[in-house]
PDB file of C-alpha atoms in Angstrom:
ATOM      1  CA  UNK A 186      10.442 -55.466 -12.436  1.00 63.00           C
ATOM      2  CA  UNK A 187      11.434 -53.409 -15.056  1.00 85.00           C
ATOM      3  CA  UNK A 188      13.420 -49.817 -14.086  1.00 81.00           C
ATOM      4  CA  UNK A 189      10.445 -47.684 -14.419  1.00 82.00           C
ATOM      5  CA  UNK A 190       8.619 -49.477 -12.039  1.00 81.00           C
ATOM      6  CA  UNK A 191      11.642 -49.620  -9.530  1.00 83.00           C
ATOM      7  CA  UNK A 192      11.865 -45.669  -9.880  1.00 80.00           C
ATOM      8  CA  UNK A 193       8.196 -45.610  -9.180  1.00 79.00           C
ATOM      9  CA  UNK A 194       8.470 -47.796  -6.064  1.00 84.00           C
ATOM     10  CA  UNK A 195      11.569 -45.814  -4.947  1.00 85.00           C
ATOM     11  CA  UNK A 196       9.978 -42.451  -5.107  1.00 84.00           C
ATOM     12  CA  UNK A 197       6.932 -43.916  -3.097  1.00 84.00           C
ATOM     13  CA  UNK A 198       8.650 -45.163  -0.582  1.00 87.00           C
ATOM     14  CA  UNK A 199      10.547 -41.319  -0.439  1.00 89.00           C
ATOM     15  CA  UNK A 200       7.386 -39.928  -0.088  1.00 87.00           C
ATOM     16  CA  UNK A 201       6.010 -42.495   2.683  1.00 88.00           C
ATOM     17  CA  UNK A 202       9.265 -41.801   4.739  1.00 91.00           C
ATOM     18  CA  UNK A 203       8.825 -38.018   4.055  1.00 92.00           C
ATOM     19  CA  UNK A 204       5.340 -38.114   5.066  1.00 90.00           C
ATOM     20  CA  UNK A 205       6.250 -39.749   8.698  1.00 92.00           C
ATOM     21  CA  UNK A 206       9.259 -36.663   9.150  1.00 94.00           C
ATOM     22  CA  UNK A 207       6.706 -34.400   8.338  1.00 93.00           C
ATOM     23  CA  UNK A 208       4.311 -35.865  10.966  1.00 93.00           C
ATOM     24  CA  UNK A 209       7.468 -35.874  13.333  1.00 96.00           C
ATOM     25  CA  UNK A 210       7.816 -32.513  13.400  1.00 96.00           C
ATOM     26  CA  UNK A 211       4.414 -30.830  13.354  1.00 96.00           C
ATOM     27  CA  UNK A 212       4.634 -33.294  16.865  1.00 96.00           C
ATOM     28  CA  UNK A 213       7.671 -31.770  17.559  1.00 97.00           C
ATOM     29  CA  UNK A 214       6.348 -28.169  17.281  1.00 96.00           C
ATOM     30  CA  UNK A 215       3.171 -28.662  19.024  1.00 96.00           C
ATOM     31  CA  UNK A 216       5.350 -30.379  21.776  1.00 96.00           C
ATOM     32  CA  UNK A 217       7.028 -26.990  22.007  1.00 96.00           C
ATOM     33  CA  UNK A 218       4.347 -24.563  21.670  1.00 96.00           C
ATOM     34  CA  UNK A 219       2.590 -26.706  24.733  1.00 96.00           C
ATOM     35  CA  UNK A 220       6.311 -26.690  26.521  1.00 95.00           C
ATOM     36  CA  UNK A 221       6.532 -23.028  26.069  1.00 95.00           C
ATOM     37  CA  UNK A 222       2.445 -22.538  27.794  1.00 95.00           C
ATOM     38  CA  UNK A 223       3.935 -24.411  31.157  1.00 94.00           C
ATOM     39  CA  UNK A 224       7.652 -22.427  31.570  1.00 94.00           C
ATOM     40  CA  UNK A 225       8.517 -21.084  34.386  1.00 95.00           C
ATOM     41  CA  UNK A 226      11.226 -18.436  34.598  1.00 95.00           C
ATOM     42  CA  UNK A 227      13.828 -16.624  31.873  1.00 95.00           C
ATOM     43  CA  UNK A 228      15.715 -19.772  30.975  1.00 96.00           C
ATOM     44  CA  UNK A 229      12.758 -22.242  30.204  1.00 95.00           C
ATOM     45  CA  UNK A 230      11.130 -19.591  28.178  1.00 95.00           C
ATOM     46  CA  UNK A 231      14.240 -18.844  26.549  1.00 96.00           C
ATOM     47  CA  UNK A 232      14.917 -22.917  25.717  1.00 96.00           C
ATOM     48  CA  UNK A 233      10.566 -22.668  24.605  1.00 96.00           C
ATOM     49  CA  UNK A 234      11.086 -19.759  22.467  1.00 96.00           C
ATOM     50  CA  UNK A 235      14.214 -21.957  20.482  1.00 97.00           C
ATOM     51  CA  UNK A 236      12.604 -24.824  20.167  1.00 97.00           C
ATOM     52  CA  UNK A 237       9.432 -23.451  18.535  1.00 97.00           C
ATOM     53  CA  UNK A 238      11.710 -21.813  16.351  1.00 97.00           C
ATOM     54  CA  UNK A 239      13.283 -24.473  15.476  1.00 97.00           C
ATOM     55  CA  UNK A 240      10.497 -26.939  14.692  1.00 97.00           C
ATOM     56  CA  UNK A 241       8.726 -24.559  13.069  1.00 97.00           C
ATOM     57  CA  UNK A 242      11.486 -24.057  10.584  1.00 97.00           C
ATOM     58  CA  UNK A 243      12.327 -28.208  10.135  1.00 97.00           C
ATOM     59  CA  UNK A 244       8.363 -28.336   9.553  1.00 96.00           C
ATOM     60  CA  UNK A 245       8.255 -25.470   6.779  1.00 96.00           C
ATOM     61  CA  UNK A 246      11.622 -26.992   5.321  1.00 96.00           C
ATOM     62  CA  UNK A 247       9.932 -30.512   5.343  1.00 95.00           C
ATOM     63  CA  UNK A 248       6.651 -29.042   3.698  1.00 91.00           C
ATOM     64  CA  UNK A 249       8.507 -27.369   1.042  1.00 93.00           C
ATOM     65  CA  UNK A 250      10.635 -30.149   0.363  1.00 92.00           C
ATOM     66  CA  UNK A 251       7.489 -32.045  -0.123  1.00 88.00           C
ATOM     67  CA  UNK A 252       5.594 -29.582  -2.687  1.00 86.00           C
ATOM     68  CA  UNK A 253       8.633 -30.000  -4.731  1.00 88.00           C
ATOM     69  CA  UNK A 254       8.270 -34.031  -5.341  1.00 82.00           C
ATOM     70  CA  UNK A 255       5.927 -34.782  -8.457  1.00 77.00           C
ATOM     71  CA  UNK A 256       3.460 -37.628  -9.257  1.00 73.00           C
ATOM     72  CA  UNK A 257       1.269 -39.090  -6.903  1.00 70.00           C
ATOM     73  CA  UNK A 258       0.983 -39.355  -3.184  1.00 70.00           C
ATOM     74  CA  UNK A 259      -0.057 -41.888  -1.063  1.00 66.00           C
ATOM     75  CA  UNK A 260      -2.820 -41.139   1.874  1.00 68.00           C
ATOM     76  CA  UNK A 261      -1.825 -38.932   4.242  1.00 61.00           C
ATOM     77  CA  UNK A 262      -3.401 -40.702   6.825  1.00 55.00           C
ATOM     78  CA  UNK A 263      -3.961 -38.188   9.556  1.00 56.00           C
ATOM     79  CA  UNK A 264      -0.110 -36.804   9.422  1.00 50.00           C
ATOM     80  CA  UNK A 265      -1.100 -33.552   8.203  1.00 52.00           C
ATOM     81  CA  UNK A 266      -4.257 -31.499  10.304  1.00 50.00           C
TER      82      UNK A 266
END
């Protein structure tokens, strides 16, 4: 296998591993928004409201990190809606 084909395999397997953090966390932020529909008092809402937050920011991080990478992807499979 020459180098160029290594690089080429290397970035693929970037984007595959990408592609299943991205899935991750648009799990993760559903997770939340459905945590935050079910809390109960000041404190739960408070922990909700964070962890929205949060996954919605690692999601929009991973997505931009994504647009970024060039040359083909591979099926997304069902990660993204």
């Amino acid at each position: 296998m020459d180098k160029r084909q290594s690089f080429e395999r290397e970035e693929l397997e970037r984007k595959q591993a990408l592609k299943l953090e991205v899935k991750e966390a648009l799990e993760e932020w559903e997770s939340a928004r459905r945590y935050f529909n079910y809390a109960r008092g000041h404190e739960q809402v408070d922990y909700a409201i964070h962890a929205i937050i949060t996954a919605e920011k690692r999601y929009a991080m991973l997505l931009s990190k994504a647009k970024k990478m060039i040359g083909p992807w591979p099926q997304w499979e069902g990660s993204a809606k």
